[in-house]
Coordinates of C-alpha atoms in Angstrom, one line a residue:
Chain A
X957 CA 2.5 -40.4 -108.3
X958 CA 2.3 -38.0 -104.9
X959 CA 4.0 -34.8 -104.6
X960 CA 5.2 -33.7 -101.1
X961 CA 5.7 -30.0 -100.4
X962 CA 7.8 -28.3 -97.9
X963 CA 9.3 -25.0 -97.6
X964 CA 12.4 -24.3 -96.2
X965 CA 14.0 -20.9 -95.4
X966 CA 12.4 -19.3 -98.9
X967 CA 13.3 -22.6 -100.5
X968 CA 10.4 -24.9 -101.8
X969 CA 11.3 -28.8 -101.6
X970 CA 9.0 -30.9 -104.0
X971 CA 9.5 -34.7 -103.2
X972 CA 8.3 -36.6 -105.8
X973 CA 7.0 -40.3 -105.0
X974 CA 6.2 -43.3 -107.5
X975 CA 6.2 -42.6 -111.4
X976 CA 6.7 -39.9 -113.9
X977 CA 5.0 -41.1 -117.0
X978 CA 2.7 -39.8 -119.6
X979 CA -0.2 -40.0 -117.2
X980 CA 1.4 -38.4 -114.2
X981 CA 3.3 -35.8 -115.8
X982 CA 0.5 -33.0 -116.2
X983 CA 0.0 -33.0 -112.5
X984 CA 3.7 -32.6 -111.9
X985 CA 3.5 -29.7 -114.5
X986 CA 0.6 -28.2 -112.8
X987 CA 2.9 -27.9 -109.4
X988 CA 6.2 -27.4 -110.9
X989 CA 5.7 -24.6 -113.1
X990 CA 3.4 -22.1 -110.8
X991 CA 6.4 -22.9 -108.0
X992 CA 8.6 -20.5 -109.5
X993 CA 6.0 -17.9 -108.7
X994 CA 6.1 -18.9 -105.1
X995 CA 9.9 -19.3 -104.6
X996 CA 13.2 -18.5 -106.1
X997 CA 14.8 -21.8 -105.2
X998 CA 13.0 -25.0 -106.2
X999 CA 14.4 -28.3 -105.2
X1000 CA 13.1 -31.4 -106.5
X1001 CA 13.6 -34.4 -104.0
X1002 CA 13.7 -37.7 -106.3
X1003 CA 14.5 -40.2 -103.7
X1004 CA 11.4 -42.0 -104.3
X1005 CA 10.9 -41.4 -108.0
X1006 CA 11.0 -44.9 -109.4
X1007 CA 10.4 -44.1 -113.1
X1008 CA 10.7 -41.3 -115.8
X1009 CA 9.7 -41.3 -119.4
X1010 CA 10.1 -38.3 -121.7
X1011 CA 6.6 -37.1 -120.4
X1012 CA 8.4 -36.6 -117.2
X1013 CA 11.8 -35.2 -118.8
X1014 CA 9.4 -33.0 -120.8
X1015 CA 8.1 -31.2 -117.8
X1016 CA 11.7 -31.1 -116.3
X1017 CA 12.9 -29.1 -119.3
X1018 CA 9.8 -26.7 -119.0
X1019 CA 10.8 -26.3 -115.5
X1020 CA 14.4 -25.6 -116.4
X1021 CA 13.1 -22.8 -118.9
X1022 CA 10.9 -21.5 -116.7
X1023 CA 13.6 -21.3 -113.9
X1024 CA 15.8 -19.3 -116.1
X1025 CA 13.2 -17.0 -117.6
X1026 CA 12.1 -16.0 -114.0
X1027 CA 16.2 -16.1 -112.9
X1028 CA 15.0 -18.6 -110.2
X1029 CA 17.0 -21.9 -109.7
X1030 CA 16.1 -25.7 -109.9
X1031 CA 18.0 -28.1 -108.5
X1032 CA 17.5 -32.0 -108.2
X1033 CA 18.4 -34.2 -106.0
X1034 CA 18.4 -37.9 -104.6
X1035 CA 18.3 -39.1 -108.1
X1036 CA 18.5 -43.3 -108.1
X1037 CA 21.0 -45.0 -110.5
X1038 CA 17.9 -46.2 -112.5
X1039 CA 16.8 -42.8 -113.1
X1040 CA 20.0 -41.3 -113.6
X1041 CA 20.5 -43.8 -116.5
X1042 CA 17.3 -42.3 -118.6
X1043 CA 19.1 -38.8 -117.5
X1044 CA 22.4 -39.4 -118.6
X1045 CA 20.8 -41.6 -121.7
X1046 CA 19.1 -38.1 -123.0
X1047 CA 21.8 -35.2 -122.0
X1048 CA 19.3 -34.5 -118.9
X1049 CA 22.2 -35.3 -116.3
X1050 CA 24.2 -32.4 -117.8
X1051 CA 21.4 -29.9 -118.7
X1052 CA 19.8 -30.0 -115.0
X1053 CA 21.8 -28.8 -112.0
X1054 CA 21.6 -32.3 -110.0
X1055 CA 23.2 -32.4 -106.6
Chain B
X1130 CA 3.7 -65.6 -127.3
X1131 CA 1.3 -62.7 -125.3
X1132 CA -1.1 -60.5 -126.8
X1133 CA -2.9 -57.4 -125.6
X1134 CA -5.6 -56.1 -127.9
X1135 CA -6.4 -52.4 -126.8
X1136 CA -7.9 -49.2 -127.7
X1137 CA -4.9 -46.6 -128.6
X1138 CA -5.7 -44.3 -126.2
X1139 CA -3.3 -42.6 -123.1
X1140 CA -6.1 -43.7 -120.7
X1141 CA -5.0 -47.1 -121.2
X1142 CA -1.2 -46.7 -120.7
X1143 CA -1.5 -48.4 -117.2
X1144 CA -2.9 -51.5 -118.7
X1145 CA -0.1 -51.5 -121.2
X1146 CA 2.2 -51.1 -118.9
X1147 CA 0.8 -53.6 -116.3
X1148 CA 0.9 -56.3 -119.5
X1149 CA 4.7 -55.7 -120.1
X1150 CA 5.7 -55.3 -116.7
X1151 CA 3.9 -58.5 -115.6
X1152 CA 6.0 -60.3 -118.5
X1153 CA 9.3 -59.0 -117.5
X1154 CA 8.9 -60.0 -114.0
X1155 CA 7.9 -63.3 -115.0
X1156 CA 11.2 -63.4 -117.1
X1157 CA 13.2 -62.3 -114.0
X1158 CA 14.4 -59.1 -115.9
X1159 CA 16.7 -56.9 -113.3
X1160 CA 14.9 -53.7 -112.1
X1161 CA 17.1 -51.4 -114.4
X1162 CA 16.4 -53.1 -117.9
X1163 CA 12.7 -53.7 -116.9
X1164 CA 12.4 -49.9 -116.4
X1165 CA 14.3 -49.2 -119.7
X1166 CA 12.1 -51.5 -121.8
X1167 CA 8.8 -50.3 -119.9
X1168 CA 10.0 -46.7 -121.0
X1169 CA 10.3 -47.6 -124.5
X1170 CA 6.9 -49.3 -124.2
X1171 CA 5.3 -46.3 -123.3
X1172 CA 7.2 -44.0 -125.6
X1173 CA 5.6 -46.4 -128.6
X1174 CA 2.2 -46.8 -127.2
X1175 CA 1.8 -43.3 -126.6
X1176 CA 2.8 -42.3 -129.9
X1177 CA 0.3 -44.6 -131.4
X1178 CA -2.1 -43.0 -129.2
X1179 CA -1.5 -39.6 -130.2
X1180 CA -1.1 -39.9 -133.9
X1181 CA -2.4 -43.2 -135.5
X1182 CA -5.9 -42.5 -135.6
X1183 CA -6.2 -39.0 -134.7
X1184 CA -9.1 -37.5 -134.1
X1185 CA -10.3 -40.8 -133.7
X1186 CA -9.8 -44.0 -131.8
X1187 CA -8.6 -46.8 -133.0
X1188 CA -6.7 -50.3 -131.8
X1189 CA -3.4 -51.5 -131.1
X1190 CA -2.1 -54.8 -130.7
X1191 CA 0.8 -55.5 -128.7
X1192 CA 2.9 -59.0 -128.9
X1193 CA 5.3 -60.1 -126.9
X1194 CA 7.6 -63.2 -127.8
X1195 CA 10.8 -64.5 -127.6
X1196 CA 13.7 -65.2 -129.9
X1197 CA 16.6 -67.4 -128.7
X1198 CA 17.5 -64.7 -125.9
X1199 CA 16.0 -61.8 -127.2
X1200 CA 12.5 -60.3 -126.1
X1201 CA 10.8 -59.1 -128.9
X1202 CA 7.9 -56.7 -128.6
X1203 CA 5.8 -56.1 -131.5
X1204 CA 3.2 -53.1 -132.1
X1205 CA 0.5 -52.9 -134.9
X1206 CA -2.1 -50.2 -135.6
X1207 CA -3.9 -49.6 -138.6
X1208 CA -3.8 -46.2 -138.5
X1209 CA -2.1 -43.6 -140.9
X1210 CA 1.3 -44.7 -142.5
X1211 CA 4.2 -43.4 -140.0
X1212 CA 7.3 -44.1 -139.7
X1213 CA 9.0 -42.7 -136.4
X1214 CA 12.2 -43.8 -137.3
X1215 CA 12.4 -41.2 -139.8
X1216 CA 11.9 -38.3 -137.1
X1217 CA 15.0 -36.2 -136.7
X1218 CA 17.0 -37.0 -133.4
X1219 CA 17.0 -34.3 -130.8
X1220 CA 20.1 -32.2 -129.8
X1221 CA 20.8 -34.2 -126.6
X1222 CA 23.8 -31.7 -125.9
X1223 CA 21.9 -28.3 -126.1
X1224 CA 21.3 -26.2 -123.1
X1225 CA 17.7 -25.9 -121.9
X1226 CA 17.2 -22.5 -123.4
X1227 CA 18.0 -24.4 -127.0
X1228 CA 16.3 -27.7 -126.4
X1229 CA 13.2 -28.1 -127.7
X1230 CA 10.2 -29.8 -126.1
X1231 CA 9.6 -33.0 -127.5
X1232 CA 11.2 -35.3 -130.1
X1233 CA 13.0 -37.5 -127.3
X1234 CA 10.5 -40.6 -127.1
X1235 CA 12.0 -42.5 -130.2
X1236 CA 15.3 -41.4 -129.2
X1237 CA 15.1 -43.3 -126.0
X1238 CA 13.4 -46.1 -127.7
X1239 CA 16.7 -46.3 -130.2
X1240 CA 19.2 -46.0 -127.2
X1241 CA 17.5 -48.5 -125.0
X1242 CA 16.9 -51.6 -127.2
X1243 CA 19.0 -53.3 -129.6
X1244 CA 16.8 -53.2 -132.7
X1245 CA 14.1 -51.2 -133.8
X1246 CA 12.1 -51.9 -137.3
X1247 CA 9.3 -50.3 -138.9
X1248 CA 6.9 -51.7 -141.8
X1249 CA 3.9 -50.8 -143.2
X1250 CA 1.9 -54.2 -144.3
X1251 CA -1.2 -54.7 -145.1
X1252 CA -2.5 -51.2 -144.6
X1253 CA -0.8 -51.7 -140.8
X1254 CA 2.1 -50.1 -139.4
X1255 CA 4.3 -52.5 -137.4
X1256 CA 7.1 -51.8 -135.2
X1257 CA 9.3 -54.0 -133.7
X1258 CA 11.3 -53.7 -131.0
X1259 CA 13.9 -56.3 -129.4
X1260 CA 16.6 -56.7 -126.7
X1261 CA 19.1 -59.3 -125.5
X1262 CA 18.4 -60.6 -122.3
X1263 CA 21.6 -60.6 -120.1
X1264 CA 23.6 -63.7 -119.4
X1265 CA 21.8 -65.9 -116.6
X1266 CA 18.2 -64.5 -117.5
X1267 CA 15.8 -67.2 -118.4
X1268 CA 14.1 -66.6 -121.6
X1269 CA 11.0 -68.2 -122.6

């Protein structure tokens, strides 16, 4: 998994490429959680995310909780059909802000 | 039948996922179904790696075979007796504030697979999951 960071008018975009699984989720967590100290708006670009397991979902939930606690926003974009099905199965599609 | 004998530790997850992916590719499963079955395998293997022998490391055996039009994946370990099916289901309708971190893995396995069965036999935890191949897929 690789994470590409871009900053755009105070918004931080994290583009995730590859697999978000038990092995890679800690790396994602280490980037996502501190992101809310740097930006009020964090956008996750999942266009090139090909796989997500519960370890990845756990980090997304932590991100959502951190965003709320710090009055920031976290949005998710570019979700593929395959990944969306996992998000729907677990109720994450309603919990997250997907655009 | 294909079989993988491996130390149950998360560092070995990639090897496990390669093993299952090679099989799903050979059997020509569609990408979406392959990904979901792979997720189920990851959740179960990681569970074994975290809990079966904690704090030690022990072995796990993963077997893949077919019964008629079903793919069957069996996980065996000799660790602490543990039935993951007794886990309480997470509330998937809860908002982020009330959501608990964790508990989703087995829930996802249940959602993805057609059947999931646990037994403790001869000092071994045996968890068996299966999923019907869709029409037009070649089962071996």
